[in-house]
CSV table of C-alpha atoms and ligand atoms in Angstrom, one decimal:
chain,number,residue,atom,x,y,z
F,12,MET,CA,-3.7,-20.5,-22.9
F,13,ALA,CA,-2.2,-24.0,-22.0
F,14,ASN,CA,1.1,-24.1,-20.2
F,15,THR,CA,2.6,-25.7,-23.3
F,16,ASP,CA,2.1,-22.5,-25.3
F,17,THR,CA,5.0,-20.5,-26.4
F,18,VAL,CA,5.7,-17.1,-27.8
F,19,GLU,CA,8.0,-16.5,-30.8
F,20,ILE,CA,10.6,-13.7,-30.9
F,21,LYS,CA,12.3,-13.0,-34.2
F,22,ILE,CA,15.8,-11.4,-34.0
F,23,GLY,CA,17.4,-11.0,-37.4
F,24,ASP,CA,16.9,-14.2,-39.2
F,25,LYS,CA,16.6,-16.2,-36.0
F,26,THR,CA,13.4,-17.3,-34.3
F,27,PHE,CA,13.4,-18.0,-30.6
F,28,LEU,CA,10.6,-19.8,-28.7
F,29,LEU,CA,9.9,-18.6,-25.2
F,30,PRO,CA,7.6,-20.5,-22.8
F,31,ALA,CA,4.3,-18.8,-22.0
F,32,PHE,CA,1.6,-19.4,-19.4
F,33,ALA,CA,-1.7,-17.9,-18.2
F,34,GLY,CA,-3.2,-17.0,-14.9
F,35,THR,CA,-6.5,-17.8,-13.3
F,36,TYR,CA,-8.3,-15.1,-15.3
F,37,ASP,CA,-6.3,-16.0,-18.4
F,38,GLU,CA,-3.7,-13.2,-18.0
F,39,LYS,CA,-1.0,-14.1,-20.4
F,40,ALA,CA,2.8,-14.1,-19.6
F,41,ALA,CA,5.8,-14.7,-21.8
F,42,ASP,CA,8.4,-16.3,-19.5
F,43,ILE,CA,11.7,-14.4,-20.3
F,44,SER,CA,13.8,-16.1,-17.7
F,45,LYS,CA,16.1,-17.4,-20.4
F,46,LEU,CA,15.9,-14.5,-22.8
F,47,LEU,CA,19.3,-13.0,-22.1
F,48,ALA,CA,21.1,-16.4,-22.1
F,49,GLU,CA,19.4,-17.4,-25.4
F,50,THR,CA,19.2,-14.1,-27.3
F,51,GLY,CA,21.6,-11.7,-25.7
F,52,PHE,CA,18.7,-9.3,-25.2
F,53,VAL,CA,17.2,-8.0,-22.0
F,54,THR,CA,13.8,-6.3,-22.0
F,55,TYR,CA,13.4,-2.6,-21.2
F,56,ASP,CA,10.3,-1.7,-19.2
F,57,ILE,CA,10.7,1.6,-17.2
F,58,GLY,CA,8.5,1.5,-14.1
F,59,TYR,CA,7.7,-2.2,-14.7
F,60,LYS,CA,4.4,-1.2,-16.5
F,61,ASN,CA,4.4,-4.4,-18.5
F,62,THR,CA,6.4,-6.7,-16.2
F,63,ALA,CA,5.0,-9.4,-13.9
F,64,THR,CA,7.6,-10.0,-11.1
F,65,THR,CA,5.9,-13.1,-9.5
F,66,ARG,CA,3.1,-15.6,-9.6
F,67,SER,CA,0.8,-14.8,-6.7
F,68,THR,CA,-2.4,-16.3,-5.2
F,69,ILE,CA,-3.2,-13.5,-2.9
F,70,THR,CA,-4.9,-10.6,-4.7
F,71,PHE,CA,-6.3,-10.1,-8.2
F,72,ILE,CA,-7.1,-6.7,-9.8
F,73,ASP,CA,-8.8,-6.3,-13.1
F,74,GLY,CA,-7.9,-2.7,-14.0
F,75,ASP,CA,-10.1,-2.4,-17.1
F,76,VAL,CA,-13.3,-3.5,-15.3
F,77,GLY,CA,-12.3,-2.1,-11.9
F,78,THR,CA,-12.5,-5.3,-9.7
F,79,LEU,CA,-10.4,-6.4,-6.8
F,80,GLU,CA,-10.5,-9.8,-5.1
F,81,HIS,CA,-8.5,-11.3,-2.2
F,82,ARG,CA,-8.1,-15.0,-2.8
F,83,GLY,CA,-11.3,-14.9,-4.9
F,84,TYR,CA,-13.5,-12.9,-2.6
F,85,PRO,CA,-14.7,-9.6,-4.1
F,86,ILE,CA,-13.6,-6.5,-2.1
F,87,GLU,CA,-17.2,-5.3,-2.0
F,88,GLN,CA,-18.4,-8.4,-0.2
F,89,LEU,CA,-15.4,-8.4,2.2
F,90,ALA,CA,-16.0,-4.7,3.0
F,91,ASP,CA,-19.7,-5.2,3.6
F,92,GLN,CA,-19.7,-8.6,5.4
F,93,ALA,CA,-16.2,-9.4,6.8
F,94,SER,CA,-14.2,-8.1,9.7
F,95,TYR,CA,-10.7,-6.8,9.3
F,96,LEU,CA,-9.4,-9.8,11.3
F,97,GLU,CA,-11.2,-12.2,9.0
F,98,VAL,CA,-9.5,-10.6,6.0
F,99,MET,CA,-6.1,-10.7,7.8
F,100,HIS,CA,-6.7,-14.4,8.4
F,101,LEU,CA,-7.7,-14.8,4.7
F,102,LEU,CA,-4.5,-13.1,3.5
F,103,LEU,CA,-2.2,-14.9,5.8
F,104,HIS,CA,-3.8,-18.4,6.1
F,105,GLU,CA,-5.4,-18.5,2.7
F,106,THR,CA,-9.0,-19.1,4.0
F,107,LEU,CA,-11.7,-17.2,5.8
F,108,PRO,CA,-11.5,-18.4,9.4
F,109,THR,CA,-14.1,-20.6,11.1
F,110,GLN,CA,-15.3,-19.2,14.4
F,111,ALA,CA,-12.8,-21.4,16.2
F,112,GLN,CA,-10.0,-20.3,13.9
F,113,LEU,CA,-10.9,-16.7,14.4
F,114,GLU,CA,-10.8,-17.0,18.2
F,115,ALA,CA,-7.4,-18.7,18.0
F,116,PHE,CA,-6.2,-15.9,15.7
F,117,LYS,CA,-7.3,-13.3,18.2
F,118,GLU,CA,-5.6,-15.2,21.0
F,119,ALA,CA,-2.4,-15.4,19.0
F,120,LEU,CA,-2.5,-11.6,18.4
F,121,ASN,CA,-3.3,-10.9,22.1
F,122,ALA,CA,-0.4,-13.2,23.2
F,123,HIS,CA,2.0,-11.1,21.0
F,124,ALA,CA,0.7,-7.7,22.0
F,125,GLY,CA,2.9,-5.3,24.0
F,126,LEU,CA,5.4,-2.8,22.8
F,127,PRO,CA,8.8,-2.7,24.5
F,128,ALA,CA,9.1,0.5,26.7
F,129,GLY,CA,12.1,1.5,24.6
F,130,ILE,CA,9.9,2.1,21.6
F,131,TYR,CA,8.1,4.9,23.5
F,132,THR,CA,11.4,6.3,24.6
F,133,LEU,CA,12.7,6.2,21.0
F,134,LEU,CA,9.6,8.0,19.8
F,135,ASP,CA,10.1,10.7,22.5
F,136,ALA,CA,13.7,11.1,21.3
F,137,LEU,CA,12.8,11.8,17.7
F,138,PRO,CA,12.7,15.4,16.4
F,139,ASP,CA,9.2,17.0,16.5
F,140,GLU,CA,9.5,17.8,12.8
F,141,ILE,CA,9.8,14.2,11.6
F,142,HIS,CA,6.8,13.0,9.6
F,143,PRO,CA,4.7,10.2,11.2
F,144,MET,CA,5.8,7.9,8.4
F,145,GLY,CA,9.4,8.5,9.3
F,146,MET,CA,8.5,7.6,12.9
F,147,LEU,CA,6.8,4.4,11.7
F,148,SER,CA,9.9,3.4,9.7
F,149,VAL,CA,12.2,4.0,12.7
F,150,VAL,CA,9.9,1.9,14.9
F,151,MET,CA,9.8,-1.0,12.5
F,152,ASN,CA,13.6,-1.1,12.3
F,153,ALA,CA,14.0,-0.7,16.1
F,154,LEU,CA,11.7,-3.8,16.6
F,155,SER,CA,14.3,-5.9,15.0
F,156,GLY,CA,16.6,-4.9,17.8
F,157,TYR,CA,14.1,-5.9,20.5
F,158,HIS,CA,13.5,-9.2,18.7
F,159,PRO,CA,17.0,-10.1,17.3
F,160,GLU,CA,15.7,-13.7,16.9
F,161,ALA,CA,13.8,-12.3,13.8
F,162,GLU,CA,17.1,-12.4,11.9
F,163,ASP,CA,16.1,-16.0,11.5
F,164,SER,CA,12.6,-15.2,10.1
F,165,TRP,CA,13.6,-16.3,6.6
F,166,ALA,CA,15.0,-19.6,7.7
F,167,ASN,CA,12.9,-20.5,10.7
F,168,PRO,CA,9.1,-20.8,10.3
F,169,GLU,CA,8.4,-20.6,14.1
F,170,VAL,CA,10.5,-17.3,14.3
F,171,ARG,CA,8.7,-16.1,11.1
F,172,TRP,CA,5.2,-16.6,12.5
F,173,ASP,CA,6.3,-15.0,15.8
F,174,ALA,CA,7.4,-11.9,13.9
F,175,ILE,CA,4.2,-11.9,11.8
F,176,TYR,CA,1.9,-12.0,14.9
F,177,ARG,CA,4.1,-9.5,16.8
F,178,LEU,CA,3.8,-7.0,14.0
F,179,LEU,CA,0.1,-7.4,13.5
F,180,ALA,CA,-0.6,-7.4,17.2
F,181,ASN,CA,1.3,-4.2,17.8
F,182,MET,CA,0.4,-2.1,14.7
F,183,PRO,CA,-2.6,-0.5,16.6
F,184,ALA,CA,-0.3,0.4,19.5
F,185,ILE,CA,2.4,1.7,17.2
F,186,THR,CA,0.0,3.8,15.1
F,187,ALA,CA,-1.6,5.2,18.3
F,188,ALA,CA,1.8,5.9,19.9
F,189,ILE,CA,2.9,7.8,16.8
F,190,TYR,CA,-0.3,9.9,17.0
F,191,ARG,CA,0.1,10.6,20.7
F,192,ARG,CA,3.8,11.5,20.2
F,193,SER,CA,3.0,13.8,17.3
F,194,GLN,CA,0.3,15.5,19.4
F,195,LYS,CA,2.5,15.5,22.5
F,196,LEU,CA,-0.1,13.5,24.5
F,197,PRO,CA,0.6,10.8,27.1
F,198,TYR,CA,0.6,7.3,25.7
F,199,VAL,CA,-2.5,5.0,26.4
F,200,ALA,CA,-1.8,1.3,27.3
F,201,TYR,CA,-3.1,-1.7,25.3
F,202,ASP,CA,-6.2,-3.2,26.9
F,203,PRO,CA,-6.5,-6.9,26.2
F,204,SER,CA,-10.2,-6.9,27.0
F,205,LEU,CA,-10.9,-4.8,23.9
F,206,ASP,CA,-11.2,-6.0,20.3
F,207,TYR,CA,-8.6,-5.1,17.8
F,208,VAL,CA,-10.1,-1.8,16.4
F,209,SER,CA,-11.6,-0.7,19.7
F,210,ASN,CA,-8.2,-1.1,21.3
F,211,PHE,CA,-6.7,1.1,18.6
F,212,LEU,CA,-9.4,3.8,19.1
F,213,ASN,CA,-8.9,3.7,22.9
F,214,MET,CA,-5.1,4.0,22.6
F,215,MET,CA,-5.6,6.9,20.1
F,216,PHE,CA,-8.3,8.9,21.7
F,217,GLY,CA,-8.9,7.4,25.2
F,218,LYS,CA,-12.4,6.5,24.2
F,219,ILE,CA,-14.3,4.2,21.8
F,220,ASP,CA,-17.0,5.4,19.3
F,221,LYS,CA,-19.0,2.5,17.7
F,222,VAL,CA,-19.5,4.3,14.5
F,223,ALA,CA,-15.8,5.1,14.2
F,224,ALA,CA,-14.9,1.5,15.0
F,225,GLU,CA,-17.2,0.2,12.2
F,226,ALA,CA,-15.9,2.7,9.7
F,227,LEU,CA,-12.3,2.0,10.5
F,228,ASP,CA,-12.7,-1.7,10.3
F,229,THR,CA,-14.0,-1.2,6.8
F,230,LEU,CA,-11.3,1.2,5.8
F,231,LEU,CA,-8.6,-1.2,7.1
F,232,ILE,CA,-10.1,-4.0,4.9
F,233,LEU,CA,-10.1,-1.7,1.9
F,234,HIS,CA,-6.4,-1.0,2.3
F,235,ALA,CA,-5.3,-4.6,3.2
F,236,ASP,CA,-3.6,-5.6,0.0
F,237,HIS,CA,-3.2,-4.6,-3.6
F,238,GLU,CA,-0.9,-7.0,-5.4
F,239,GLN,CA,2.4,-5.7,-6.6
F,240,ASN,CA,2.1,-1.9,-5.9
F,241,CYS,CA,5.2,0.2,-5.3
F,242,SER,CA,5.4,-0.5,-1.5
F,243,THR,CA,4.6,-4.2,-1.7
F,244,SER,CA,7.1,-4.6,-4.5
F,245,THR,CA,9.6,-2.9,-2.2
F,246,VAL,CA,8.8,-5.3,0.6
F,247,ARG,CA,9.4,-8.2,-1.8
F,248,MET,CA,12.6,-6.6,-3.2
F,249,VAL,CA,14.1,-6.0,0.2
F,250,GLY,CA,12.8,-9.3,1.6
F,251,SER,CA,14.4,-11.2,-1.3
F,252,SER,CA,17.8,-10.3,0.3
F,253,HIS,CA,16.7,-12.5,3.3
F,254,VAL,CA,16.8,-9.6,5.7
F,255,ASN,CA,14.4,-9.9,8.6
F,256,LEU,CA,10.7,-9.2,8.3
F,257,TYR,CA,10.8,-5.9,10.3
F,258,ALA,CA,13.4,-4.4,8.0
F,259,SER,CA,11.4,-5.5,4.9
F,260,ILE,CA,8.3,-3.8,6.3
F,261,ALA,CA,10.3,-0.7,7.2
F,262,ALA,CA,11.3,-0.5,3.5
F,263,GLY,CA,7.6,-0.8,2.5
F,264,CYS,CA,6.7,2.1,4.9
F,265,ASN,CA,9.3,4.3,3.2
F,266,ALA,CA,7.9,3.5,-0.3
F,267,LEU,CA,4.3,4.1,0.8
F,268,TRP,CA,5.3,7.5,2.2
F,269,GLY,CA,5.7,8.9,-1.3
F,270,PRO,CA,3.0,11.4,-2.5
F,271,LEU,CA,2.4,9.4,-5.7
F,272,HIS,CA,1.6,6.3,-3.5
F,273,GLY,CA,0.3,6.1,0.0
F,274,GLY,CA,1.1,9.8,0.7
F,275,ALA,CA,-1.6,10.7,-1.7
F,276,ASN,CA,-4.4,10.5,0.9
F,277,GLN,CA,-2.7,13.3,2.8
F,278,GLU,CA,-2.2,15.2,-0.4
F,279,VAL,CA,-5.9,14.9,-1.3
F,280,LEU,CA,-7.0,16.4,1.9
F,281,GLU,CA,-4.5,19.3,1.6
F,282,MET,CA,-5.6,19.8,-2.0
F,283,LEU,CA,-9.3,19.9,-1.0
F,284,GLU,CA,-8.6,22.3,1.9
F,285,ALA,CA,-6.6,24.5,-0.5
F,286,ILE,CA,-9.5,24.6,-2.9
F,287,ARG,CA,-11.9,25.4,-0.1
F,288,LEU,CA,-9.7,28.3,1.1
F,289,ASP,CA,-9.5,29.4,-2.6
F,290,GLY,CA,-13.3,29.8,-2.7
F,291,GLY,CA,-14.1,26.2,-3.8
F,292,ASP,CA,-13.5,26.9,-7.5
F,293,THR,CA,-13.2,23.3,-8.7
F,294,GLU,CA,-13.1,24.3,-12.4
F,295,LYS,CA,-9.9,26.3,-11.7
F,296,TYR,CA,-8.2,23.2,-10.3
F,297,ILE,CA,-9.4,20.9,-13.0
F,298,ALA,CA,-7.8,23.4,-15.5
F,299,LYS,CA,-4.5,23.4,-13.4
F,300,ALA,CA,-4.5,19.5,-13.4
F,301,LYS,CA,-4.8,19.6,-17.2
F,302,ASP,CA,-2.1,22.2,-17.7
F,303,LYS,CA,1.2,20.5,-18.6
F,304,ALA,CA,3.0,23.7,-17.6
F,305,ASP,CA,1.5,23.4,-14.1
F,306,PRO,CA,3.0,20.8,-11.7
F,307,PHE,CA,-0.4,20.4,-10.0
F,308,ARG,CA,-2.0,17.0,-10.2
F,309,LEU,CA,-5.5,16.0,-9.2
F,310,MET,CA,-4.4,13.9,-6.2
F,311,GLY,CA,-6.5,10.8,-5.5
F,312,PHE,CA,-7.1,10.5,-9.2
F,313,GLY,CA,-5.5,8.1,-11.7
F,314,HIS,CA,-3.9,4.7,-11.2
F,315,ARG,CA,-1.3,2.6,-12.8
F,316,VAL,CA,-3.6,-0.4,-13.0
F,317,TYR,CA,-7.2,0.8,-12.7
F,318,LYS,CA,-8.4,2.4,-15.9
F,319,ASN,CA,-11.8,2.4,-14.4
F,320,TYR,CA,-13.3,3.5,-11.1
F,321,ASP,CA,-11.2,2.0,-8.2
F,322,PRO,CA,-13.7,-0.4,-6.5
F,323,ARG,CA,-12.3,0.7,-3.1
F,324,ALA,CA,-13.1,4.4,-3.9
F,325,ARG,CA,-16.6,3.4,-4.7
F,326,VAL,CA,-17.1,1.7,-1.3
F,327,ILE,CA,-15.4,4.5,0.6
F,328,LYS,CA,-17.6,7.1,-1.2
F,329,LYS,CA,-20.7,5.2,-0.1
F,330,TYR,CA,-19.4,5.3,3.5
F,331,VAL,CA,-18.6,9.0,3.5
F,332,ASP,CA,-22.2,10.1,3.6
F,333,LYS,CA,-23.1,7.3,6.1
F,334,VAL,CA,-20.3,8.1,8.6
F,335,LEU,CA,-20.7,11.9,8.5
F,336,ASP,CA,-24.5,11.5,9.0
F,337,GLU,CA,-24.0,9.2,11.9
F,338,LEU,CA,-21.4,11.4,13.5
F,339,HIS,CA,-23.5,14.5,12.7
F,340,ILE,CA,-20.6,16.1,10.8
F,341,GLU,CA,-21.0,18.6,8.0
F,342,ASP,CA,-17.7,18.7,6.0
F,343,PRO,CA,-17.5,21.3,3.2
F,344,LEU,CA,-14.8,19.2,1.6
F,345,VAL,CA,-17.3,16.5,0.7
F,346,GLU,CA,-19.1,18.7,-1.7
F,347,ILE,CA,-15.8,20.0,-3.1
F,348,ALA,CA,-14.6,16.4,-3.6
F,349,LYS,CA,-17.8,15.4,-5.3
F,350,GLY,CA,-17.7,18.5,-7.5
F,351,LEU,CA,-14.1,17.7,-8.5
F,352,GLU,CA,-15.1,14.1,-9.3
F,353,SER,CA,-18.1,15.1,-11.3
F,354,ALA,CA,-16.2,17.8,-13.3
F,355,ALA,CA,-13.2,15.4,-14.0
F,356,LEU,CA,-15.4,12.5,-15.1
F,357,SER,CA,-17.1,14.7,-17.7
F,358,ASP,CA,-13.8,16.2,-19.0
F,359,SER,CA,-12.2,14.6,-22.0
F,360,TYR,CA,-8.7,15.1,-20.5
F,361,PHE,CA,-9.5,12.7,-17.7
F,362,VAL,CA,-11.9,10.5,-19.7
F,363,ASP,CA,-9.4,10.0,-22.5
F,364,ARG,CA,-6.6,9.1,-20.0
F,365,LYS,CA,-9.0,6.9,-18.0
F,366,LEU,CA,-8.3,8.8,-14.8
F,367,PHE,CA,-10.8,7.9,-12.1
F,368,PRO,CA,-10.9,8.4,-8.3
F,369,ASN,CA,-8.6,6.0,-6.5
F,370,VAL,CA,-8.6,4.7,-2.9
F,371,ASP,CA,-7.1,7.9,-1.7
F,372,PHE,CA,-9.7,10.3,-3.0
F,373,TYR,CA,-12.3,10.0,-0.3
F,374,SER,CA,-10.6,8.1,2.5
F,375,GLY,CA,-9.1,11.2,4.1
F,376,ILE,CA,-12.6,12.7,4.6
F,377,ILE,CA,-13.6,9.8,6.8
F,378,TYR,CA,-10.3,9.7,8.6
F,379,ARG,CA,-10.7,13.5,9.4
F,380,ALA,CA,-14.3,12.9,10.5
F,381,LEU,CA,-12.9,10.3,13.0
F,382,GLY,CA,-10.5,12.9,14.4
F,383,ILE,CA,-7.4,11.5,12.8
F,384,PRO,CA,-5.0,14.4,11.8
F,385,VAL,CA,-4.0,14.7,8.1
F,386,ASN,CA,-0.3,13.9,8.7
F,387,LEU,CA,-1.3,10.5,10.1
F,388,PHE,CA,-3.4,9.5,7.1
F,389,THR,CA,-0.5,7.6,5.4
F,390,VAL,CA,0.3,5.8,8.7
F,391,MET,CA,-3.4,4.7,8.6
F,392,PHE,CA,-2.8,3.4,5.1
F,393,ALA,CA,0.2,1.4,6.3
F,394,PHE,CA,-1.9,0.1,9.2
F,395,GLY,CA,-4.4,-1.3,6.8
F,396,ARG,CA,-1.7,-2.6,4.4
F,397,LEU,CA,0.4,-4.4,6.9
F,398,PRO,CA,-1.2,-7.9,6.5
F,399,GLY,CA,-0.9,-7.5,2.8
F,400,TRP,CA,2.8,-6.7,2.9
F,401,ILE,CA,3.4,-9.6,5.3
F,402,SER,CA,1.4,-12.0,3.2
F,403,GLN,CA,3.3,-11.0,0.1
F,404,TRP,CA,6.7,-11.3,1.9
F,405,LYS,CA,5.5,-14.8,3.2
F,406,GLU,CA,4.6,-15.9,-0.3
F,407,LEU,CA,8.0,-14.7,-1.6
F,408,ARG,CA,9.6,-16.9,1.2
F,409,GLU,CA,7.4,-19.9,0.6
F,410,HIS,CA,8.2,-19.7,-3.1
F,411,ASN,CA,11.8,-19.4,-2.2
F,412,GLU,CA,12.2,-16.7,-4.8
F,413,PRO,CA,15.7,-15.5,-5.7
F,414,ILE,CA,17.2,-12.2,-4.7
F,415,ASN,CA,15.7,-9.5,-6.9
F,416,ARG,CA,18.4,-8.0,-9.2
F,417,PRO,CA,17.1,-6.2,-12.3
F,418,ARG,CA,19.4,-5.4,-15.2
F,419,GLN,CA,19.9,-2.0,-17.0
F,420,ILE,CA,21.1,-0.6,-20.4
F,421,TYR,CA,24.3,1.3,-19.9
F,422,MET,CA,24.3,4.6,-21.8
F,423,GLY,CA,27.4,6.2,-20.3
F,424,GLU,CA,31.0,6.8,-21.4
F,425,ALA,CA,33.0,4.0,-23.1
F,426,THR,CA,36.2,2.8,-21.5
F,427,ARG,CA,38.8,5.6,-21.0
F,428,ASP,CA,42.1,6.1,-19.0
F,429,TYR,CA,42.4,7.9,-15.7
F,430,THR,CA,43.8,11.5,-16.1
F,431,PRO,CA,45.9,12.8,-13.2
F,432,ILE,CA,44.4,15.9,-11.7
F,433,ALA,CA,47.3,18.1,-12.8
F,434,GLN,CA,46.5,17.3,-16.4
F,435,ARG,CA,42.7,17.9,-16.1
F,436,GLU,CA,41.3,21.0,-17.8
F,437,SER,CA,39.4,23.2,-15.3
S,523,SDX,C1,-2.0,4.3,-4.6
S,523,SDX,O1,-0.3,0.7,-7.4
S,523,SDX,C2,-1.2,0.6,-6.5
S,523,SDX,O2,-2.0,-0.4,-6.4
S,523,SDX,C3,-1.3,1.7,-5.5
S,523,SDX,C4,-2.4,1.8,-4.6
S,523,SDX,C5,-2.4,0.7,-3.6
S,523,SDX,O3,-3.4,0.3,-3.0
S,523,SDX,O4,-1.2,0.2,-3.2
S,523,SDX,O5,-3.6,1.7,-5.3
S,523,SDX,C6,-2.4,3.1,-3.8
S,523,SDX,O6,-0.9,4.6,-4.7
S,523,SDX,C7,-3.1,5.0,-5.4
S,523,SDX,C8,-2.5,6.2,-6.3
S,523,SDX,C9,-2.3,7.4,-5.3
S,523,SDX,N1,-1.6,8.4,-6.1
S,523,SDX,C10,-2.3,9.6,-6.5
S,523,SDX,O7,-3.5,9.7,-6.3
S,523,SDX,C11,-1.4,10.6,-7.1
S,523,SDX,C12,-2.1,11.2,-8.3
S,523,SDX,N2,-2.0,10.2,-9.4
S,523,SDX,C13,-0.9,10.1,-10.3
S,523,SDX,O8,0.2,10.8,-10.0
S,523,SDX,C14,-0.9,8.9,-11.2
S,523,SDX,O9,-2.2,8.8,-11.7
S,523,SDX,C15,-0.3,7.6,-10.7
S,523,SDX,C16,1.0,7.8,-10.1
S,523,SDX,C17,-1.3,7.1,-9.7
S,523,SDX,C18,-0.2,6.7,-11.8
S,523,SDX,O10,0.7,7.2,-12.7
S,523,SDX,P1,1.1,6.4,-14.1
S,523,SDX,O11,0.4,5.1,-14.2
S,523,SDX,O12,2.6,6.4,-14.1
S,523,SDX,O13,0.5,7.3,-15.2
S,523,SDX,P2,1.2,8.6,-15.8
S,523,SDX,O14,1.8,9.4,-14.7
S,523,SDX,O15,2.1,8.1,-16.9
S,523,SDX,O16,0.0,9.4,-16.4
S,523,SDX,C19,-0.6,9.1,-17.7
S,523,SDX,C20,-1.2,10.4,-18.1
S,523,SDX,C21,-0.2,11.6,-18.1
S,523,SDX,O17,-0.7,12.6,-19.1
S,523,SDX,P3,0.0,12.5,-20.6
S,523,SDX,O18,1.5,12.6,-20.4
S,523,SDX,O19,-0.4,11.2,-21.2
S,523,SDX,O20,-0.6,13.7,-21.3
S,523,SDX,O21,-2.2,10.9,-17.2
S,523,SDX,C22,-1.9,12.1,-16.6
S,523,SDX,C23,-0.4,12.2,-16.8
S,523,SDX,O22,0.0,13.6,-16.7
S,523,SDX,N3,-2.2,12.0,-15.2
S,523,SDX,C24,-2.8,12.9,-14.4
S,523,SDX,C25,-3.0,12.4,-13.2
S,523,SDX,N4,-2.6,11.1,-13.2
S,523,SDX,C26,-2.1,10.8,-14.4
S,523,SDX,N5,-3.1,14.2,-14.7
S,523,SDX,C27,-3.6,15.0,-13.7
S,523,SDX,N6,-3.9,14.5,-12.5
S,523,SDX,C28,-3.6,13.2,-12.2
S,523,SDX,N7,-3.8,12.7,-10.9
């Protein structure tokens, strides 16, 4: 579709022409920026299922085919051949790095590494009952206090990049500190002589396992970005008010926490464990998932965009057997997960609704095999997604997009006069 194309809207006996344009893969958009001014109509799209909120060059998803690309590179190739740091560079700097650029990127991260001591004191002061995602959100907001210059991260590119490197450099330490706090273990210091993922493992467990490092590097790549999902849209929404980067990321953490979004990886493991304890009867849980009277959903299944197998789930499923074999772990949940998948994908309820495994269905099995507790799974999702959130926030800034302020259709009471309390009926 050429940019000169238009779409016609007929309202009554009037015809309105709206500009239209197409994306790289010929996705078509009607530009409704002037719809209200020209027609008096707004559009209504609950959950934004049909609404594009931006033009982006970062990530492309084809939900029908089940493909995912970051700046043109298929996720399967990035997962199999790239390192997480290369993907970070790709998302942030728009190109895969040369060796020299990668070294410079690593140096920039190392130069920004180091959490203020107050962050650890803050974690210690939080109630034991708080969920690790709540801890993460607190830490992100607190960092804006240790780096007040970040208030200028919208206006000042130097301050912006400082905040970007500081967040990426310290996410391993933040994630590990949250784990150590939740397990009531002493904190382990950052070791600048270690690479990014090995440092994380060392700060988590006080030791480094090569198999775990390789598996984690791939899992972080698979979670790095996913266009305008709920938490990324939240980062953009909050960022559009020109608040600092830390506060925008904190908002993304809170959105990701939800069980329908990033919280699903924890829900999947708890679901699989419940099925195991209930005798492993997958048919019973497939029936529950289909029963409209039953609130149970097959967690890790279904997706707003993918109406085919989530390509990330396909890669993760491939790694499950490899990692468990290399770690010599037998996990009964693997067979339960595979049994659920097989039963669902041959059941018309799931097939008709195009419900396939998503990124969360198998990821928790690997996290658990690496010794990561279930309540930290969503923090691990945030860890992987951080460069994606930041890249999307950076794109919003560079496009100088306006404050996000959707409209509504009011369905409440029409104008009426105030009634003094003495005259109100009980
Ligand atoms: C992530 O957007 C992203 O990109 C997110 C993400 C990312 O990387 O950022 O990919 C990460 O959030 C993955 C999704 C993790 N969430 C889950 O696994 C939770 C379980 N899945 C669902 O709740 C659901 O599938 C959603 C929330 C993921 C998508 O919901 P939609 O698109 O709003 O679809 P819907 O709820 O309208 O469901 C359509 C139909 C309904 O049945 P009918 O009313 O048509 O009869 O499918 C049914 C739903 O009841 N359905 C399910 C189901 N998911 C949808 N039925 C049983 N089990 C499920 N998991």
